[in-house]
Short mmCIF file of C-alpha atoms and ligand atoms in Angstrom, two decimals:
data_model
loop_
_atom_site.label_atom_id
_atom_site.label_comp_id
_atom_site.label_asym_id
_atom_site.label_seq_id
_atom_site.Cartn_x
_atom_site.Cartn_y
_atom_site.Cartn_z
CA UNK A 374 -13.17 4.32 -11.32
CA UNK A 375 -16.54 5.40 -11.01
CA UNK A 376 -16.71 9.56 -10.38
CA UNK A 377 -17.05 9.15 -6.57
CA UNK A 378 -13.96 6.74 -6.57
CA UNK A 379 -11.91 9.14 -8.74
CA UNK A 380 -13.28 12.33 -6.78
CA UNK A 381 -12.51 10.79 -3.62
CA UNK A 382 -8.85 9.37 -4.67
CA UNK A 383 -8.01 12.95 -6.35
CA UNK A 384 -9.07 14.82 -3.61
CA UNK A 385 -8.28 12.86 -0.25
CA UNK A 386 -5.41 10.61 -1.37
CA UNK A 387 -7.85 7.54 -0.64
CA UNK A 388 -11.10 5.29 -1.62
CA UNK A 389 -12.89 2.61 -0.18
CA UNK A 390 -13.94 -0.51 -1.65
CA UNK A 391 -16.96 -2.11 0.25
CA UNK A 392 -17.16 -5.92 -0.14
CA UNK A 393 -14.15 -6.43 -2.20
CA UNK A 394 -13.79 -9.40 -0.16
CA UNK A 395 -16.61 -12.14 0.26
CA UNK A 396 -17.49 -13.09 3.91
CA UNK A 397 -16.09 -16.62 2.90
CA UNK A 398 -12.52 -15.24 2.00
CA UNK A 399 -12.90 -12.59 4.96
CA UNK A 400 -13.41 -15.75 7.26
CA UNK A 401 -10.67 -18.05 5.60
CA UNK A 402 -8.23 -15.00 5.99
CA UNK A 403 -8.50 -14.64 9.51
CA UNK A 404 -8.27 -18.13 10.33
CA UNK A 405 -5.07 -18.56 8.52
CA UNK A 406 -3.86 -15.06 10.13
CA UNK A 407 -4.75 -16.82 13.82
CA UNK A 408 -2.46 -19.73 12.88
CA UNK A 409 0.24 -17.10 12.02
CA UNK A 410 2.17 -14.28 13.60
CA UNK A 411 1.43 -10.76 12.52
CA UNK A 412 4.48 -10.03 10.24
CA UNK A 413 5.71 -7.51 7.99
CA UNK A 414 7.21 -8.08 4.54
CA UNK A 415 5.20 -11.29 4.97
CA UNK A 416 4.33 -14.03 2.12
CA UNK A 417 8.07 -14.13 0.91
CA UNK A 418 9.29 -17.53 -0.62
CA UNK A 419 12.48 -17.26 2.04
CA UNK A 420 9.92 -17.14 4.74
CA UNK A 421 8.23 -19.92 3.20
CA UNK A 422 5.53 -18.33 0.52
CA UNK A 423 1.67 -17.70 0.46
CA UNK A 424 -0.01 -18.45 3.47
CA UNK A 425 -2.73 -19.88 1.82
CA UNK A 426 -4.71 -19.91 -1.99
CA UNK A 427 -6.78 -16.80 -0.58
CA UNK A 428 -3.48 -14.72 0.21
CA UNK A 429 -2.01 -15.69 -3.24
CA UNK A 430 -5.71 -14.90 -4.67
CA UNK A 431 -5.34 -10.99 -3.08
CA UNK A 432 -2.59 -10.15 -5.37
CA UNK A 433 -4.81 -9.86 -8.37
CA UNK A 434 -8.63 -8.92 -6.73
CA UNK A 435 -10.38 -7.39 -10.13
CA UNK A 436 -12.63 -4.99 -8.58
CA UNK A 437 -8.82 -3.68 -7.04
CA UNK A 438 -6.88 -4.02 -10.24
CA UNK A 439 -9.20 -2.18 -12.30
CA UNK A 440 -8.80 0.64 -9.92
CA UNK A 441 -5.07 0.23 -9.37
CA UNK A 442 -4.24 0.12 -13.54
CA UNK A 443 -6.01 3.78 -13.52
CA UNK A 444 -4.21 4.70 -10.58
CA UNK A 445 -0.86 3.73 -12.52
CA UNK A 446 -1.90 5.73 -15.74
CA UNK A 447 -4.02 2.86 -17.47
CA UNK A 448 -3.81 -0.35 -18.68
CA UNK A 449 -0.51 -0.95 -20.27
CA UNK A 450 -0.80 -1.83 -24.26
CA UNK A 451 -0.06 -5.55 -23.56
CA UNK A 452 -3.07 -5.65 -21.47
CA UNK A 453 -1.24 -6.90 -18.31
CA UNK A 454 -1.40 -5.02 -15.02
CA UNK A 455 0.31 -1.78 -14.83
CA UNK A 456 1.81 -2.52 -11.40
CA UNK A 457 3.63 -5.14 -9.49
CA UNK A 458 3.58 -6.04 -5.92
CA UNK A 459 5.94 -4.71 -3.75
CA UNK A 460 5.55 -5.84 -0.25
CA UNK A 461 2.81 -7.43 2.00
CA UNK A 462 2.29 -6.58 5.51
CA UNK A 463 -0.29 -8.53 8.14
CA UNK A 464 -1.04 -6.46 11.13
CA UNK A 465 -3.41 -7.32 14.28
CA UNK A 466 -3.97 -5.46 17.14
CA UNK A 467 -1.54 -5.17 19.60
CA UNK A 468 1.31 -6.25 17.48
CA UNK A 469 1.88 -3.34 15.47
CA UNK A 470 -0.36 -0.56 17.17
CA UNK A 471 2.05 0.27 20.18
CA UNK A 472 -0.11 -1.20 23.00
CA UNK A 473 -3.21 0.14 21.35
CA UNK A 474 -2.45 3.88 21.94
CA UNK A 475 -2.10 4.72 18.28
CA UNK A 476 0.80 5.13 15.87
CA UNK A 477 2.71 7.90 14.59
CA UNK A 478 1.48 9.70 11.42
CA UNK A 479 3.81 9.02 8.34
CA UNK A 480 3.58 9.40 4.74
CA UNK A 481 3.81 12.26 2.66
CA UNK A 482 4.21 13.44 -1.07
CA UNK A 483 8.19 12.96 -1.45
CA UNK A 484 8.43 14.81 -4.96
CA UNK A 485 6.65 17.62 -3.29
CA UNK A 486 8.27 17.58 -0.06
CA UNK A 487 11.99 17.05 -1.57
CA UNK A 488 12.03 18.45 -4.69
CA UNK A 489 15.73 18.49 -5.10
CA UNK A 490 16.02 14.67 -4.93
CA UNK A 491 16.06 12.43 -7.64
CA UNK A 492 12.41 11.03 -8.94
CA UNK A 493 14.04 7.56 -8.67
CA UNK A 494 14.48 7.57 -4.99
CA UNK A 495 11.28 9.11 -4.14
CA UNK A 496 9.12 6.09 -4.26
CA UNK A 497 6.10 7.73 -2.33
CA UNK A 498 4.27 10.10 -4.45
CA UNK A 499 0.79 10.99 -5.96
CA UNK A 500 0.24 13.04 -9.12
CA UNK A 501 -2.52 13.95 -11.69
CA UNK A 502 -1.71 15.30 -15.28
CA UNK A 503 -4.03 18.37 -15.04
CA UNK A 504 -4.70 18.37 -18.97
CA UNK A 505 -5.31 14.69 -19.51
CA UNK A 506 -6.59 13.64 -15.56
CA UNK A 507 -4.12 10.43 -15.72
CA UNK A 508 -3.08 9.51 -12.37
CA UNK A 509 0.68 8.57 -11.58
CA UNK A 510 1.64 7.10 -8.49
CA UNK A 511 4.31 5.85 -6.39
CA UNK A 512 3.73 3.07 -3.55
CA UNK A 513 -0.26 2.74 -3.18
CA UNK A 514 -1.52 0.36 -0.13
CA UNK A 515 -4.87 -1.90 -0.44
CA UNK A 516 -5.64 -2.21 2.86
CA UNK A 517 -8.32 -5.24 3.61
CA UNK A 518 -9.98 -4.95 6.89
CA UNK A 519 -11.07 -8.50 8.17
CA UNK A 520 -12.48 -7.09 11.27
CA UNK A 521 -15.46 -4.11 11.26
CA UNK A 522 -13.90 -0.66 11.92
CA UNK A 523 -16.82 0.97 12.17
CA UNK A 524 -18.38 1.76 15.44
CA UNK A 525 -14.91 1.70 17.60
CA UNK A 526 -13.29 4.74 16.44
CA UNK A 527 -10.12 2.71 15.78
CA UNK A 528 -8.31 1.29 12.72
CA UNK A 529 -6.90 3.58 9.51
CA UNK A 530 -6.89 7.35 10.25
CA UNK A 531 -5.30 10.09 7.74
CA UNK A 532 -5.29 13.53 7.20
CA UNK A 533 -7.45 13.77 3.77
CA UNK A 534 -5.76 15.74 1.05
CA UNK A 535 -2.01 15.68 2.67
CA UNK A 536 -0.37 13.92 -0.30
CA UNK A 537 -0.98 17.35 -2.00
CA UNK A 538 0.95 19.11 0.54
CA UNK A 539 4.25 20.81 0.09
CA UNK A 540 4.69 21.00 4.08
CA UNK A 541 5.48 18.35 6.28
CA UNK A 542 2.81 17.33 8.95
CA UNK A 543 3.09 19.44 12.00
CA UNK A 544 5.24 17.83 14.67
CA UNK A 545 2.79 18.26 17.20
CA UNK A 546 0.04 16.01 15.38
CA UNK A 547 2.53 13.35 14.84
CA UNK A 548 2.38 11.10 17.67
CA UNK A 549 -1.13 9.83 18.45
CA UNK A 550 -0.06 8.10 21.82
CA UNK A 551 0.27 11.63 23.18
CA UNK A 552 -3.55 12.40 21.87
CA UNK A 553 -5.22 12.31 18.45
CA UNK A 554 -5.54 16.00 16.59
CA UNK A 555 -9.14 16.52 15.95
CA UNK A 556 -7.88 17.11 11.91
CA UNK A 557 -6.94 12.90 11.86
CA UNK A 558 -9.75 11.73 10.28
CA UNK A 559 -11.10 8.02 10.93
CA UNK A 560 -12.03 5.93 7.85
CA UNK A 561 -14.84 3.62 8.89
CA UNK A 562 -14.43 0.17 7.11
CA UNK A 563 -16.85 -2.98 7.48
CA UNK A 564 -15.10 -6.16 7.16
CA UNK A 565 -14.00 -7.28 3.64
CA UNK A 566 -13.83 -3.46 2.80
CA UNK A 567 -10.54 -2.45 0.57
CA UNK A 568 -9.24 0.88 1.47
CA UNK A 569 -6.84 1.86 -1.57
CA UNK A 570 -4.67 5.10 -0.18
CA UNK A 571 -1.40 6.52 -1.66
CA UNK A 572 1.28 6.34 0.74
CA UNK A 573 1.88 9.82 0.02
CA UNK A 574 -1.20 10.41 1.91
CA UNK A 575 -0.35 11.05 5.63
CA UNK A 576 -1.76 8.41 7.63
CA UNK A 577 -1.46 6.33 10.89
CA UNK A 578 -2.91 3.73 12.74
CA UNK A 579 -5.36 5.00 15.15
CA UNK A 580 -5.82 3.87 18.37
CA UNK A 581 -7.85 0.63 19.08
CA UNK A 582 -10.11 0.32 21.92
CA UNK A 583 -12.61 -2.37 20.75
CA UNK A 584 -12.29 -5.90 22.38
CA UNK A 585 -12.33 -7.68 19.11
CA UNK A 586 -8.88 -8.19 17.42
CA UNK A 587 -8.00 -6.03 14.60
CA UNK A 588 -6.62 -8.00 11.54
CA UNK A 589 -5.72 -6.01 8.30
CA UNK A 590 -3.70 -7.31 5.45
CA UNK A 591 -1.67 -4.56 3.41
CA UNK A 592 -0.71 -5.16 -0.08
CA UNK A 593 1.29 -2.75 -1.46
CA UNK A 594 2.04 -1.86 -5.16
CA UNK A 595 4.33 0.29 -7.36
CA UNK A 596 4.51 0.85 -10.99
CA UNK A 597 5.89 -2.19 -12.87
CA UNK A 598 9.29 -0.27 -13.16
CA UNK A 599 9.67 0.84 -9.41
CA UNK A 600 10.18 -0.51 -6.27
CA UNK A 601 10.15 0.52 -2.87
CA UNK A 602 11.72 -2.29 -0.66
CA UNK A 603 15.22 -3.85 -1.39
CA UNK A 604 16.29 -6.38 -3.70
CA UNK A 605 16.36 -9.08 -0.90
CA UNK A 606 12.76 -8.66 -0.41
CA UNK A 607 11.38 -8.80 -4.12
CA UNK A 608 8.79 -11.23 -5.13
CA UNK A 609 9.75 -13.42 -8.23
CA UNK A 610 7.00 -14.88 -11.18
CA UNK A 611 8.27 -18.47 -9.80
CA UNK A 612 6.68 -17.56 -6.37
CA UNK A 613 3.19 -18.17 -8.47
CA UNK A 614 4.07 -21.82 -9.21
CA UNK A 615 1.53 -24.51 -7.55
CA UNK A 616 -1.46 -22.08 -6.87
CA UNK A 617 -4.19 -22.00 -8.54
CA UNK A 618 -4.48 -19.11 -11.20
CA UNK A 619 -0.96 -18.80 -11.68
CA UNK A 620 -1.60 -17.02 -14.84
CA UNK A 621 0.38 -14.29 -16.51
CA UNK A 622 -1.17 -11.33 -14.68
CA UNK A 623 -0.30 -12.66 -11.10
CA UNK A 624 3.39 -13.53 -13.03
CA UNK A 625 3.67 -9.91 -13.88
CA UNK A 626 2.32 -8.41 -10.70
CA UNK A 627 4.99 -10.60 -8.81
CA UNK A 628 8.02 -9.45 -11.55
CA UNK A 629 10.88 -7.42 -9.65
CA UNK A 630 11.45 -4.17 -11.63
CA UNK A 631 14.15 -3.86 -14.51
CA UNK A 632 17.93 -4.28 -13.63
CA UNK A 633 18.59 -0.76 -15.37
CA UNK A 634 16.01 0.94 -12.66
CA UNK A 635 17.53 -1.13 -10.00
CA UNK A 636 20.93 -0.17 -11.09
CA UNK A 637 20.21 3.66 -11.36
CA UNK A 638 18.25 3.90 -8.20
CA UNK A 639 21.40 2.00 -6.39
CA UNK A 640 23.84 4.67 -7.96
CA UNK A 641 21.98 7.85 -7.33
CA UNK A 642 21.47 6.30 -3.56
CA UNK A 643 25.13 6.11 -3.50
CA UNK A 644 25.86 9.46 -5.04
CA UNK A 645 23.21 11.12 -2.45
CA UNK A 646 25.02 9.28 0.62
CA UNK A 647 28.17 10.64 -0.64
CA UNK A 648 26.90 14.33 -0.71
CA UNK A 649 24.94 13.98 2.42
CA UNK A 650 28.43 12.72 3.99
CA UNK A 651 30.82 15.63 2.48
O1 AKG B 1392 -3.17 0.72 10.84
C1 AKG B 1392 -3.49 1.48 9.41
O2 AKG B 1392 -4.28 0.96 8.76
C2 AKG B 1392 -2.44 2.23 9.00
C3 AKG B 1392 -1.22 1.39 8.39
C4 AKG B 1392 0.05 2.02 8.14
O3 AKG B 1392 0.41 2.98 8.78
C5 AKG B 1392 0.44 1.63 7.10
O4 AKG B 1392 0.61 0.62 6.57
O5 AKG B 1392 1.64 2.16 6.30
#
């Protein structure tokens, strides 16, 4: 991470990497999306697997993975990635953009907003050790823009710095279809850019007014031994079988969290439900 990226991620909760994808990758990925439907929790084996080699390659884009390692506390001693893929979403305008009028602001730092809850249940957080400067993060998104979001005022929006907030986003700001509060910041990104943001950052889809089709791929990661999504949505190392570049790195990224973590999380979730129901 260079000093600009470290400042941006620490202070605002996101950073951008221009040219993370080559124009050839952008073209190939867009063509593949056009053959499919925009999809949440996409690329899972049960749904047919990765749509193409380019979709598989995006699991581990070197310029992005080195940043993710730092975001997740540094490269582990085994030299393999510090993170796993949690889920992949494919968005196009009009499908997930509420008739292009803008979405609802969501996200927030679970550990600051709900400090009384067990950490295992709060997969959305962002932290930095004040002494060492080491980052610790839960769910982190890498949004690959396949269409310019520079001049049209649409695309990814957020409240920079809100990943450090102990207070929820004001209700009156939340629903963008009712109006975009001036504090909501648009993050312009030419096609091929990766926007890397912690889901602890309050963020949103801005109204899209351009005639072009916005196409964005969201690769969402967690630390190796954590999860955001439920067990039936896990990827598995064998999902790499048959693809070029199916190495130990990719298989580590596709690995589910440990069984111990899953059981502990399930138990804590049941305890919380019982307490809330009591
Ligand atoms: O449209 C965007 O860029 C924001 C997407 C979003 O809200 C999310 O991935 O949680």
